[in-house]
PDB file of C-alpha atoms in Angstrom:
ATOM      1  CA  UNK A   1       0.000   0.000   0.000  1.00  0.00           C
ATOM      2  CA  UNK A   2       1.545   3.319  -1.040  1.00  0.00           C
ATOM      3  CA  UNK A   3       1.397   6.459   1.042  1.00  0.00           C
ATOM      4  CA  UNK A   4      -0.718   9.352  -0.125  1.00  0.00           C
ATOM      5  CA  UNK A   5       1.339  12.439  -0.920  1.00  0.00           C
ATOM      6  CA  UNK A   6       1.150  15.126   1.718  1.00  0.00           C
ATOM      7  CA  UNK A   7      -0.560  18.226   0.384  1.00  0.00           C
ATOM      8  CA  UNK A   8       0.707  21.576   1.562  1.00  0.00           C
ATOM      9  CA  UNK A   9      -2.338  23.498   2.735  1.00  0.00           C
ATOM     10  CA  UNK A  10      -0.407  26.582   3.720  1.00  0.00           C
ATOM     11  CA  UNK A  11      -2.565  29.738   3.646  1.00  0.00           C
ATOM     12  CA  UNK A  12       0.256  31.620   1.931  1.00  0.00           C
ATOM     13  CA  UNK A  13       0.222  29.115  -0.920  1.00  0.00           C
ATOM     14  CA  UNK A  14      -3.465  29.797  -1.549  1.00  0.00           C
ATOM     15  CA  UNK A  15      -2.941  33.538  -1.160  1.00  0.00           C
ATOM     16  CA  UNK A  16      -0.304  33.525  -3.911  1.00  0.00           C
ATOM     17  CA  UNK A  17      -2.706  31.863  -6.324  1.00  0.00           C
ATOM     18  CA  UNK A  18      -5.281  34.566  -5.693  1.00  0.00           C
ATOM     19  CA  UNK A  19      -2.790  37.405  -5.720  1.00  0.00           C
ATOM     20  CA  UNK A  20      -4.419  40.436  -7.287  1.00  0.00           C
ATOM     21  CA  UNK A  21      -2.067  41.790  -9.934  1.00  0.00           C
ATOM     22  CA  UNK A  22      -3.110  45.150 -11.355  1.00  0.00           C
ATOM     23  CA  UNK A  23      -1.459  46.315 -14.588  1.00  0.00           C
ATOM     24  CA  UNK A  24      -1.277  50.080 -14.963  1.00  0.00           C
ATOM     25  CA  UNK A  25       0.528  52.756 -16.958  1.00  0.00           C
ATOM     26  CA  UNK A  26       3.789  54.019 -15.494  1.00  0.00           C
ATOM     27  CA  UNK A  27       4.532  57.694 -15.022  1.00  0.00           C
ATOM     28  CA  UNK A  28       7.837  59.510 -14.711  1.00  0.00           C
ATOM     29  CA  UNK A  29       6.955  60.083 -11.042  1.00  0.00           C
ATOM     30  CA  UNK A  30       7.983  56.470 -10.387  1.00  0.00           C
ATOM     31  CA  UNK A  31      11.432  56.889 -11.937  1.00  0.00           C
ATOM     32  CA  UNK A  32      13.421  56.347  -8.728  1.00  0.00           C
ATOM     33  CA  UNK A  33      11.536  53.154  -7.854  1.00  0.00           C
ATOM     34  CA  UNK A  34      11.915  51.830 -11.403  1.00  0.00           C
ATOM     35  CA  UNK A  35      15.662  52.552 -11.312  1.00  0.00           C
ATOM     36  CA  UNK A  36      15.902  50.601  -8.068  1.00  0.00           C
ATOM     37  CA  UNK A  37      14.061  47.616  -9.551  1.00  0.00           C
ATOM     38  CA  UNK A  38      16.123  47.795 -12.761  1.00  0.00           C
ATOM     39  CA  UNK A  39      19.353  47.601 -10.714  1.00  0.00           C
ATOM     40  CA  UNK A  40      18.002  44.653  -8.707  1.00  0.00           C
ATOM     41  CA  UNK A  41      17.218  42.804 -11.914  1.00  0.00           C
ATOM     42  CA  UNK A  42      20.138  43.639 -14.178  1.00  0.00           C
ATOM     43  CA  UNK A  43      22.989  44.813 -11.923  1.00  0.00           C
ATOM     44  CA  UNK A  44      25.801  46.287 -14.068  1.00  0.00           C
ATOM     45  CA  UNK A  45      23.757  45.988 -17.281  1.00  0.00           C
ATOM     46  CA  UNK A  46      20.857  48.022 -15.873  1.00  0.00           C
ATOM     47  CA  UNK A  47      19.559  50.998 -17.779  1.00  0.00           C
ATOM     48  CA  UNK A  48      20.775  54.278 -16.330  1.00  0.00           C
ATOM     49  CA  UNK A  49      18.414  56.823 -14.820  1.00  0.00           C
ATOM     50  CA  UNK A  50      18.880  58.944 -17.949  1.00  0.00           C
ATOM     51  CA  UNK A  51      17.980  56.020 -20.225  1.00  0.00           C
ATOM     52  CA  UNK A  52      14.886  55.178 -18.175  1.00  0.00           C
ATOM     53  CA  UNK A  53      13.867  58.847 -18.218  1.00  0.00           C
ATOM     54  CA  UNK A  54      14.025  58.795 -22.015  1.00  0.00           C
ATOM     55  CA  UNK A  55      11.988  55.578 -22.187  1.00  0.00           C
ATOM     56  CA  UNK A  56       9.366  56.907 -19.789  1.00  0.00           C
ATOM     57  CA  UNK A  57       8.903  60.127 -21.751  1.00  0.00           C
ATOM     58  CA  UNK A  58       9.131  58.849 -25.354  1.00  0.00           C
ATOM     59  CA  UNK A  59       5.695  58.986 -27.001  1.00  0.00           C
ATOM     60  CA  UNK A  60       6.405  55.794 -28.969  1.00  0.00           C
ATOM     61  CA  UNK A  61       6.815  53.654 -25.845  1.00  0.00           C
ATOM     62  CA  UNK A  62       4.466  51.396 -23.900  1.00  0.00           C
ATOM     63  CA  UNK A  63       5.314  51.457 -20.179  1.00  0.00           C
ATOM     64  CA  UNK A  64       3.427  49.294 -17.730  1.00  0.00           C
ATOM     65  CA  UNK A  65       3.764  48.410 -14.065  1.00  0.00           C
ATOM     66  CA  UNK A  66       2.390  45.443 -12.167  1.00  0.00           C
ATOM     67  CA  UNK A  67       1.017  46.410  -8.770  1.00  0.00           C
ATOM     68  CA  UNK A  68       0.375  43.944  -5.969  1.00  0.00           C
ATOM     69  CA  UNK A  69      -1.393  45.493  -2.970  1.00  0.00           C
ATOM     70  CA  UNK A  70      -0.400  48.919  -4.291  1.00  0.00           C
ATOM     71  CA  UNK A  71       3.299  47.999  -4.428  1.00  0.00           C
ATOM     72  CA  UNK A  72       5.251  47.890  -7.693  1.00  0.00           C
ATOM     73  CA  UNK A  73       6.127  44.237  -8.195  1.00  0.00           C
ATOM     74  CA  UNK A  74       7.542  44.748 -11.677  1.00  0.00           C
ATOM     75  CA  UNK A  75       7.411  46.752 -14.873  1.00  0.00           C
ATOM     76  CA  UNK A  76       7.879  46.347 -18.592  1.00  0.00           C
ATOM     77  CA  UNK A  77       8.766  48.756 -21.358  1.00  0.00           C
ATOM     78  CA  UNK A  78       8.269  48.220 -25.077  1.00  0.00           C
ATOM     79  CA  UNK A  79       8.462  50.508 -28.052  1.00  0.00           C
ATOM     80  CA  UNK A  80       7.141  50.561 -31.566  1.00  0.00           C
ATOM     81  CA  UNK A  81      10.069  50.597 -33.968  1.00  0.00           C
ATOM     82  CA  UNK A  82       9.829  51.559 -37.620  1.00  0.00           C
ATOM     83  CA  UNK A  83      12.523  50.444 -40.054  1.00  0.00           C
ATOM     84  CA  UNK A  84      12.152  50.640 -43.829  1.00  0.00           C
ATOM     85  CA  UNK A  85       8.344  50.639 -43.817  1.00  0.00           C
ATOM     86  CA  UNK A  86       8.382  47.791 -41.275  1.00  0.00           C
ATOM     87  CA  UNK A  87       6.663  48.370 -37.926  1.00  0.00           C
ATOM     88  CA  UNK A  88       7.203  46.008 -35.018  1.00  0.00           C
ATOM     89  CA  UNK A  89       7.009  45.936 -31.269  1.00  0.00           C
ATOM     90  CA  UNK A  90      10.275  45.724 -29.380  1.00  0.00           C
ATOM     91  CA  UNK A  91      10.309  44.571 -25.756  1.00  0.00           C
ATOM     92  CA  UNK A  92      12.986  46.771 -24.184  1.00  0.00           C
ATOM     93  CA  UNK A  93      12.922  45.436 -20.624  1.00  0.00           C
ATOM     94  CA  UNK A  94      10.871  43.247 -18.309  1.00  0.00           C
ATOM     95  CA  UNK A  95      11.738  43.629 -14.620  1.00  0.00           C
ATOM     96  CA  UNK A  96      10.208  41.794 -11.667  1.00  0.00           C
ATOM     97  CA  UNK A  97      11.402  42.303  -8.096  1.00  0.00           C
ATOM     98  CA  UNK A  98      12.940  39.193  -6.505  1.00  0.00           C
ATOM     99  CA  UNK A  99      10.053  38.851  -4.014  1.00  0.00           C
ATOM    100  CA  UNK A 100       7.512  38.548  -6.834  1.00  0.00           C
ATOM    101  CA  UNK A 101       9.333  36.345  -9.345  1.00  0.00           C
ATOM    102  CA  UNK A 102       7.726  33.145 -10.636  1.00  0.00           C
ATOM    103  CA  UNK A 103       4.243  34.387  -9.759  1.00  0.00           C
ATOM    104  CA  UNK A 104       3.003  35.229 -13.268  1.00  0.00           C
ATOM    105  CA  UNK A 105       3.836  38.931 -13.183  1.00  0.00           C
ATOM    106  CA  UNK A 106       6.212  39.010 -16.160  1.00  0.00           C
ATOM    107  CA  UNK A 107       3.773  36.920 -18.163  1.00  0.00           C
ATOM    108  CA  UNK A 108       0.900  39.268 -17.348  1.00  0.00           C
ATOM    109  CA  UNK A 109       2.988  42.329 -18.298  1.00  0.00           C
ATOM    110  CA  UNK A 110       4.061  40.755 -21.595  1.00  0.00           C
ATOM    111  CA  UNK A 111       0.538  39.674 -22.508  1.00  0.00           C
ATOM    112  CA  UNK A 112      -0.752  43.194 -21.867  1.00  0.00           C
ATOM    113  CA  UNK A 113       2.000  44.716 -24.036  1.00  0.00           C
ATOM    114  CA  UNK A 114       1.206  42.233 -26.802  1.00  0.00           C
ATOM    115  CA  UNK A 115      -2.491  43.161 -26.597  1.00  0.00           C
ATOM    116  CA  UNK A 116      -1.700  46.872 -26.880  1.00  0.00           C
ATOM    117  CA  UNK A 117       0.617  46.239 -29.838  1.00  0.00           C
ATOM    118  CA  UNK A 118      -1.940  44.016 -31.573  1.00  0.00           C
ATOM    119  CA  UNK A 119      -4.716  46.584 -31.067  1.00  0.00           C
ATOM    120  CA  UNK A 120      -2.377  49.180 -32.616  1.00  0.00           C
ATOM    121  CA  UNK A 121      -2.011  47.076 -35.759  1.00  0.00           C
ATOM    122  CA  UNK A 122       1.443  45.703 -34.937  1.00  0.00           C
ATOM    123  CA  UNK A 123       1.811  42.084 -36.036  1.00  0.00           C
ATOM    124  CA  UNK A 124       5.306  41.228 -34.801  1.00  0.00           C
ATOM    125  CA  UNK A 125       7.111  41.599 -31.496  1.00  0.00           C
ATOM    126  CA  UNK A 126      10.876  41.234 -31.011  1.00  0.00           C
ATOM    127  CA  UNK A 127      13.232  41.098 -28.046  1.00  0.00           C
ATOM    128  CA  UNK A 128      16.753  40.294 -26.977  1.00  0.00           C
ATOM    129  CA  UNK A 129      17.652  38.098 -24.007  1.00  0.00           C
ATOM    130  CA  UNK A 130      20.875  36.977 -22.409  1.00  0.00           C
ATOM    131  CA  UNK A 131      21.711  33.496 -23.692  1.00  0.00           C
ATOM    132  CA  UNK A 132      22.099  32.098 -20.167  1.00  0.00           C
ATOM    133  CA  UNK A 133      18.905  33.653 -18.730  1.00  0.00           C
ATOM    134  CA  UNK A 134      17.069  30.340 -18.662  1.00  0.00           C
ATOM    135  CA  UNK A 135      14.056  31.591 -16.667  1.00  0.00           C
ATOM    136  CA  UNK A 136      13.410  34.394 -19.174  1.00  0.00           C
ATOM    137  CA  UNK A 137      14.003  32.106 -22.161  1.00  0.00           C
ATOM    138  CA  UNK A 138      11.521  29.571 -20.791  1.00  0.00           C
ATOM    139  CA  UNK A 139       8.922  32.303 -20.271  1.00  0.00           C
ATOM    140  CA  UNK A 140       9.388  33.752 -23.758  1.00  0.00           C
ATOM    141  CA  UNK A 141       9.186  30.322 -25.378  1.00  0.00           C
ATOM    142  CA  UNK A 142       6.059  29.505 -23.339  1.00  0.00           C
ATOM    143  CA  UNK A 143       4.500  32.695 -24.727  1.00  0.00           C
ATOM    144  CA  UNK A 144       5.358  31.712 -28.301  1.00  0.00           C
ATOM    145  CA  UNK A 145       8.591  33.602 -28.972  1.00  0.00           C
ATOM    146  CA  UNK A 146      11.017  31.846 -31.320  1.00  0.00           C
ATOM    147  CA  UNK A 147      14.791  32.150 -31.470  1.00  0.00           C
ATOM    148  CA  UNK A 148      15.849  33.693 -34.759  1.00  0.00           C
ATOM    149  CA  UNK A 149      19.466  34.591 -34.117  1.00  0.00           C
ATOM    150  CA  UNK A 150      22.429  34.783 -31.807  1.00  0.00           C
ATOM    151  CA  UNK A 151      23.903  38.134 -30.790  1.00  0.00           C
ATOM    152  CA  UNK A 152      27.627  37.718 -30.213  1.00  0.00           C
ATOM    153  CA  UNK A 153      28.887  39.578 -27.128  1.00  0.00           C
ATOM    154  CA  UNK A 154      25.647  41.574 -26.996  1.00  0.00           C
ATOM    155  CA  UNK A 155      25.888  41.835 -23.206  1.00  0.00           C
ATOM    156  CA  UNK A 156      29.559  42.752 -22.887  1.00  0.00           C
ATOM    157  CA  UNK A 157      31.295  39.396 -23.005  1.00  0.00           C
ATOM    158  CA  UNK A 158      28.039  37.406 -22.788  1.00  0.00           C
ATOM    159  CA  UNK A 159      26.011  36.412 -25.813  1.00  0.00           C
ATOM    160  CA  UNK A 160      22.389  37.269 -26.419  1.00  0.00           C
ATOM    161  CA  UNK A 161      19.600  35.676 -28.378  1.00  0.00           C
ATOM    162  CA  UNK A 162      17.196  37.439 -30.700  1.00  0.00           C
ATOM    163  CA  UNK A 163      13.590  36.267 -30.398  1.00  0.00           C
ATOM    164  CA  UNK A 164      10.454  37.153 -32.311  1.00  0.00           C
ATOM    165  CA  UNK A 165       6.744  36.406 -32.154  1.00  0.00           C
ATOM    166  CA  UNK A 166       3.915  36.921 -34.603  1.00  0.00           C
ATOM    167  CA  UNK A 167       1.007  38.593 -32.817  1.00  0.00           C
ATOM    168  CA  UNK A 168      -2.358  37.162 -33.840  1.00  0.00           C
TER     169      UNK A 168
END
């Protein structure tokens, strides 16, 4: 006779499943907090305050934050790029604070960006990711992004991958 597996009935486990994630637009007023999160996520490769200021004020950019209980749990920035009569969405950054990782926040941010792009008539979304960022790669592949190229030494000495997705 085999033992039944023990089920963890921890209240916190159930709370996480019902976590209320609110996606909202980001304003420049949150710049300092976004810089802090960016540094937590990307260390020496983080965007500078000046770069984030540009991204938060560029009219061609989608900037979203994920709020959990009024606290910023993460944010994502994408832009619409136009090259030779070709328009496409470009995911610039997806940042989730360590306390909120692996809880569906990045996925929710990306899906919302894709919806906005699709509703704007954009049919393709592109992004770059560090070759050894397995968690991000798994997420992007789960969402339908395909590897289309390798970016040699894109992140200093580390390689990147170029991914794309057709938005339907």
